[in-house]
Amino acid sequence: MEKKNQEGMKNQEEMKNKKQQQLDAFRVDDTGKEMTTNQGVKVSEDELSLKAGERGPTLLEDFHLREKITHFDHERIPERVVHARGVGAYGEFELYESMQEYTSADFLQDPSKKTPIFVRFSTVVGFRGSPDTVRDVRGMAVKFYTDEGNYDIVGNNIPVFFIQDAIKFPDLVHSIKPEPDTEVPQAAAAHDTFWDFVANNEESAHTVIWAMSPRGVPRSYRMMEGFGVHTFRFVNKEGKGTFIKIHFKPVLGVHSQVWDETQKVAGKNPDFHRVDLYEAIDSGNYPEFEVGVQMLAEEDEFSLDFDILDPTKIWPEEDIPVKIIGKITLNQRVDNFFAEVEQAAFCPANIVPGIDFTNDPLLQGRLFSYLDTQLIRLGGPNFQEIPVNRPLHQPHNNQRDGYHRQAINSSKTAYHNNSINSNTPHTVAPEKGGFKHYQEKIDAHIIRARSDSFKDHYSQTAMFYNSMSDVEKQHIIDGYSFELSKVKSQDIRQQVTNTLGNINEDLMKAVADNIGTKYSDAKPSEYKKTSKALSMENTVKKPDTLKIGVIIGDETSEEELEKLLKVLKDANTMPELISDTLGMPKNFSNEDHKPTHTFASTDPVLLDALYIPKITDLKGKFKLETQRYLMETFTHFKPIMVTESVKSILSSEALEEEGILVSSGNMEDQFVNHISERRYWNRDITKW
Ligand code: HDE
């Protein structure tokens, strides 16, 4: 890992892409510098304000005091209305093969070209300081700094959305945010107003079932899929359009937590996903996602059994395969969270020539909303000049002035047409790269209506449920049951139960039994199609970056530990050495084997697997803590390996269950295969 780490740092230096070079111009390193005011005056005293006498009143002329406190008073900006909690990193996009047949976008032409990117992951509902591991949809917004301008894919980890028309977005968000009288609960959908919305807005059914599934509680931002959600368009040089859906597929596979774990992690480490991203980048394990597109010829617009403009529908991958066209790699942390993540401004309207919108009514509303929100959040129309938002090449136009303007436009003219400046900046013909909107023919009446083709809310919802493994189905039942058991109104619980009846009878009955409602007499959807790609069951399973807890004590053999650590590091996992104190175990000589955590400073819910080498001295608090670690790991279905000497603290019934290896020595290699499985879902956890 260390070697990889060093290589990673070296690569970062060498690979500085154009965006990083641009950002360098704005980086400020205060190390070793003299302190000055914002006006550049050197400061001689920073702890005492200027007073009339040692015990006298403070003087208004203390410009340093006034400046320091005034700046502090203005340090906060409004958080994002939604997606307030997030984390970001820079990276690069590499293209695998030219897409010129379908799009003229410059960054999708030449496979040798790398495009700098910035990605921000987020939760939707919680405030800026809310925990990372709540049940929620996750945002995955990607900004491509292309040579033809910024292209933003502002997507989610769930491929569909709660509503079909942007005009309903404030209603959705008002219902899911904390209730207005109490501002409770934080970052949770488990309350009356949200489920009241769900019951009375049936178009939300499909997205809600995804959110109740393991997708709502990802193990890591690095281990979830990303989706552009809406149908967009590729447009090639000849002006021919192709409908597309965008996908990001994590190289480490799609993995989730179990519900009990997420709630405990929210307390033990509310920054779990942030830290996970930082640790991965710092150790050179750069998060990677393959970029895929589903493509549909324009002639086939009406060939599917749903409307491709409806954002509550997926394109089943078995019908329209995801063509992998490239990969994004996140290899650079931000230097300053506020400057680069909080001030990042994404907008689905940021597109480049070769890409265009469709008439998806949800997308159409978003095209306006993001710019509008940046104006208030970032305080004016010049937010695109903030370093993280700047395009690679200096923009030229006749827009001027406004709050926080940075560019010093030196020409006299700020209008078009002009003769003083030879009519520049001049427009650019489409053949030379000027943006040309896709010329879709529209022949319509102005009307407030929704197309009938948007009105089937249950076929794909049923398809999702019917495509799940038994484990996922149980997770979904438990998800609805938990959320609805927090809903105080029996009437709302009953209404939601009634809508579940439209999806699947078993699901409806299981939830109804759990929450004390009557069975619905709705007829479940007769849609029989299933899609394997929807289930996480057969996802990629690798040991890379898994966090392995290794409990060590005074009686642990350093030799055995060394062997294990080598195997774990070779498998690219992240071992944590845990003991009752951070001191060296008695018989150890190598400082590298010192515990990295105490039983209290980490926790089994923060780990992916547990290994307990020989500890003959199991007693007292040490024994109690070891038992606690074992129990939590066991009940969360995670891999366990213990040595014979430790076996006695597990019941014989528990030892029979799957995913528990008892080592009789020299079995370290087996442990790597064992942990790669990640969860042993068939373990009967009641056998603990
Ligand atoms: Fe957003 N959304 N959204 N959204 N959204 C925002 O923009 C909005 C929707 C998504 O990391 C806001 O800068 C409307 C779908 C992400 O900075 C705001 C509608 C999808 C992020 C806004 C939607 C998203 C946002 C809040 C319905 C997935 C975080 C702050 C028409 C495809 C971006 C901001 C980041 C953020 C509006 C629906 C994803 C208020 C009106 C669908 C990932 O402008």
mmCIF file with all atom_site columns, N, CA, C and O in Angstrom, residues 545-561:
data_model
loop_
_atom_site.group_PDB
_atom_site.id
_atom_site.type_symbol
_atom_site.label_atom_id
_atom_site.label_alt_id
_atom_site.label_comp_id
_atom_site.label_asym_id
_atom_site.label_entity_id
_atom_site.label_seq_id
_atom_site.pdbx_PDB_ins_code
_atom_site.Cartn_x
_atom_site.Cartn_y
_atom_site.Cartn_z
_atom_site.occupancy
_atom_site.B_iso_or_equiv
_atom_site.pdbx_formal_charge
_atom_site.auth_seq_id
_atom_site.auth_comp_id
_atom_site.auth_asym_id
_atom_site.auth_atom_id
_atom_site.pdbx_PDB_model_num
ATOM 1  N N  . THR A 1 545 ? -9.270  -2.548  -0.977 1.00 0.00 ? 545 THR A N  1
ATOM 2  C CA . THR A 1 545 ? -9.647  -1.457  -0.048 1.00 0.00 ? 545 THR A CA 1
ATOM 3  C C  . THR A 1 545 ? -10.597 -1.880  1.071  1.00 0.00 ? 545 THR A C  1
ATOM 4  O O  . THR A 1 545 ? -11.088 -1.029  1.808  1.00 0.00 ? 545 THR A O  1
ATOM 5  N N  . LEU A 1 546 ? -10.852 -3.183  1.190  1.00 0.00 ? 546 LEU A N  1
ATOM 6  C CA . LEU A 1 546 ? -11.688 -3.596  2.314  1.00 0.00 ? 546 LEU A CA 1
ATOM 7  C C  . LEU A 1 546 ? -10.951 -3.308  3.610  1.00 0.00 ? 546 LEU A C  1
ATOM 8  O O  . LEU A 1 546 ? -9.736  -3.483  3.718  1.00 0.00 ? 546 LEU A O  1
ATOM 9  N N  . LYS A 1 547 ? -11.704 -2.884  4.609  1.00 0.00 ? 547 LYS A N  1
ATOM 10 C CA . LYS A 1 547 ? -11.103 -2.568  5.917  1.00 0.00 ? 547 LYS A CA 1
ATOM 11 C C  . LYS A 1 547 ? -11.187 -3.801  6.806  1.00 0.00 ? 547 LYS A C  1
ATOM 12 O O  . LYS A 1 547 ? -12.283 -4.258  7.154  1.00 0.00 ? 547 LYS A O  1
ATOM 13 N N  . ILE A 1 548 ? -10.016 -4.335  7.147  1.00 0.00 ? 548 ILE A N  1
ATOM 14 C CA . ILE A 1 548 ? -9.996  -5.575  7.917  1.00 0.00 ? 548 ILE A CA 1
ATOM 15 C C  . ILE A 1 548 ? -9.549  -5.277  9.349  1.00 0.00 ? 548 ILE A C  1
ATOM 16 O O  . ILE A 1 548 ? -8.436  -4.786  9.577  1.00 0.00 ? 548 ILE A O  1
ATOM 17 N N  . GLY A 1 549 ? -10.410 -5.567  10.294 1.00 0.00 ? 549 GLY A N  1
ATOM 18 C CA . GLY A 1 549 ? -10.036 -5.398  11.701 1.00 0.00 ? 549 GLY A CA 1
ATOM 19 C C  . GLY A 1 549 ? -9.240  -6.605  12.169 1.00 0.00 ? 549 GLY A C  1
ATOM 20 O O  . GLY A 1 549 ? -9.654  -7.746  11.954 1.00 0.00 ? 549 GLY A O  1
ATOM 21 N N  . VAL A 1 550 ? -8.085  -6.364  12.766 1.00 0.00 ? 550 VAL A N  1
ATOM 22 C CA . VAL A 1 550 ? -7.279  -7.463  13.316 1.00 0.00 ? 550 VAL A CA 1
ATOM 23 C C  . VAL A 1 550 ? -7.074  -7.154  14.794 1.00 0.00 ? 550 VAL A C  1
ATOM 24 O O  . VAL A 1 550 ? -6.436  -6.159  15.144 1.00 0.00 ? 550 VAL A O  1
ATOM 25 N N  . ILE A 1 551 ? -7.673  -7.985  15.644 1.00 0.00 ? 551 ILE A N  1
ATOM 26 C CA . ILE A 1 551 ? -7.543  -7.727  17.084 1.00 0.00 ? 551 ILE A CA 1
ATOM 27 C C  . ILE A 1 551 ? -6.248  -8.365  17.573 1.00 0.00 ? 551 ILE A C  1
ATOM 28 O O  . ILE A 1 551 ? -5.982  -9.550  17.322 1.00 0.00 ? 551 ILE A O  1
ATOM 29 N N  . ILE A 1 552 ? -5.423  -7.586  18.253 1.00 0.00 ? 552 ILE A N  1
ATOM 30 C CA . ILE A 1 552 ? -4.164  -8.142  18.752 1.00 0.00 ? 552 ILE A CA 1
ATOM 31 C C  . ILE A 1 552 ? -4.036  -7.914  20.260 1.00 0.00 ? 552 ILE A C  1
ATOM 32 O O  . ILE A 1 552 ? -4.561  -6.930  20.790 1.00 0.00 ? 552 ILE A O  1
ATOM 33 N N  . GLY A 1 553 ? -3.372  -8.836  20.911 1.00 0.00 ? 553 GLY A N  1
ATOM 34 C CA . GLY A 1 553 ? -3.177  -8.721  22.359 1.00 0.00 ? 553 GLY A CA 1
ATOM 35 C C  . GLY A 1 553 ? -1.755  -9.112  22.715 1.00 0.00 ? 553 GLY A C  1
ATOM 36 O O  . GLY A 1 553 ? -0.939  -9.425  21.833 1.00 0.00 ? 553 GLY A O  1
ATOM 37 N N  . ASP A 1 554 ? -1.464  -9.092  23.997 1.00 0.00 ? 554 ASP A N  1
ATOM 38 C CA . ASP A 1 554 ? -0.098  -9.399  24.442 1.00 0.00 ? 554 ASP A CA 1
ATOM 39 C C  . ASP A 1 554 ? 0.359   -10.783 24.010 1.00 0.00 ? 554 ASP A C  1
ATOM 40 O O  . ASP A 1 554 ? 1.540   -11.034 23.826 1.00 0.00 ? 554 ASP A O  1
ATOM 41 N N  . GLU A 1 555 ? -0.600  -11.687 23.852 1.00 0.00 ? 555 GLU A N  1
ATOM 42 C CA . GLU A 1 555 ? -0.209  -13.061 23.545 1.00 0.00 ? 555 GLU A CA 1
ATOM 43 C C  . GLU A 1 555 ? -0.139  -13.323 22.041 1.00 0.00 ? 555 GLU A C  1
ATOM 44 O O  . GLU A 1 555 ? 0.137   -14.434 21.607 1.00 0.00 ? 555 GLU A O  1
ATOM 45 N N  . THR A 1 556 ? -0.438  -12.323 21.236 1.00 0.00 ? 556 THR A N  1
ATOM 46 C CA . THR A 1 556 ? -0.424  -12.537 19.780 1.00 0.00 ? 556 THR A CA 1
ATOM 47 C C  . THR A 1 556 ? 1.001   -12.785 19.299 1.00 0.00 ? 556 THR A C  1
ATOM 48 O O  . THR A 1 556 ? 1.933   -12.132 19.765 1.00 0.00 ? 556 THR A O  1
ATOM 49 N N  . SER A 1 557 ? 1.135   -13.707 18.354 1.00 0.00 ? 557 SER A N  1
ATOM 50 C CA . SER A 1 557 ? 2.469   -13.962 17.809 1.00 0.00 ? 557 SER A CA 1
ATOM 51 C C  . SER A 1 557 ? 2.768   -12.926 16.736 1.00 0.00 ? 557 SER A C  1
ATOM 52 O O  . SER A 1 557 ? 2.007   -12.770 15.769 1.00 0.00 ? 557 SER A O  1
ATOM 53 N N  . GLU A 1 558 ? 3.879   -12.213 16.934 1.00 0.00 ? 558 GLU A N  1
ATOM 54 C CA . GLU A 1 558 ? 4.217   -11.152 15.976 1.00 0.00 ? 558 GLU A CA 1
ATOM 55 C C  . GLU A 1 558 ? 4.517   -11.746 14.595 1.00 0.00 ? 558 GLU A C  1
ATOM 56 O O  . GLU A 1 558 ? 4.201   -11.153 13.559 1.00 0.00 ? 558 GLU A O  1
ATOM 57 N N  . GLU A 1 559 ? 5.070   -12.935 14.616 1.00 0.00 ? 559 GLU A N  1
ATOM 58 C CA . GLU A 1 559 ? 5.417   -13.604 13.351 1.00 0.00 ? 559 GLU A CA 1
ATOM 59 C C  . GLU A 1 559 ? 4.141   -13.910 12.540 1.00 0.00 ? 559 GLU A C  1
ATOM 60 O O  . GLU A 1 559 ? 4.050   -13.646 11.351 1.00 0.00 ? 559 GLU A O  1
ATOM 61 N N  . GLU A 1 560 ? 3.151   -14.447 13.266 1.00 0.00 ? 560 GLU A N  1
ATOM 62 C CA . GLU A 1 560 ? 1.882   -14.779 12.609 1.00 0.00 ? 560 GLU A CA 1
ATOM 63 C C  . GLU A 1 560 ? 1.221   -13.501 12.066 1.00 0.00 ? 560 GLU A C  1
ATOM 64 O O  . GLU A 1 560 ? 0.716   -13.471 10.941 1.00 0.00 ? 560 GLU A O  1
ATOM 65 N N  . LEU A 1 561 ? 1.288   -12.445 12.875 1.00 0.00 ? 561 LEU A N  1
ATOM 66 C CA . LEU A 1 561 ? 0.684   -11.176 12.458 1.00 0.00 ? 561 LEU A CA 1
ATOM 67 C C  . LEU A 1 561 ? 1.370   -10.635 11.206 1.00 0.00 ? 561 LEU A C  1
ATOM 68 O O  . LEU A 1 561 ? 0.718   -10.168 10.268 1.00 0.00 ? 561 LEU A O  1
#
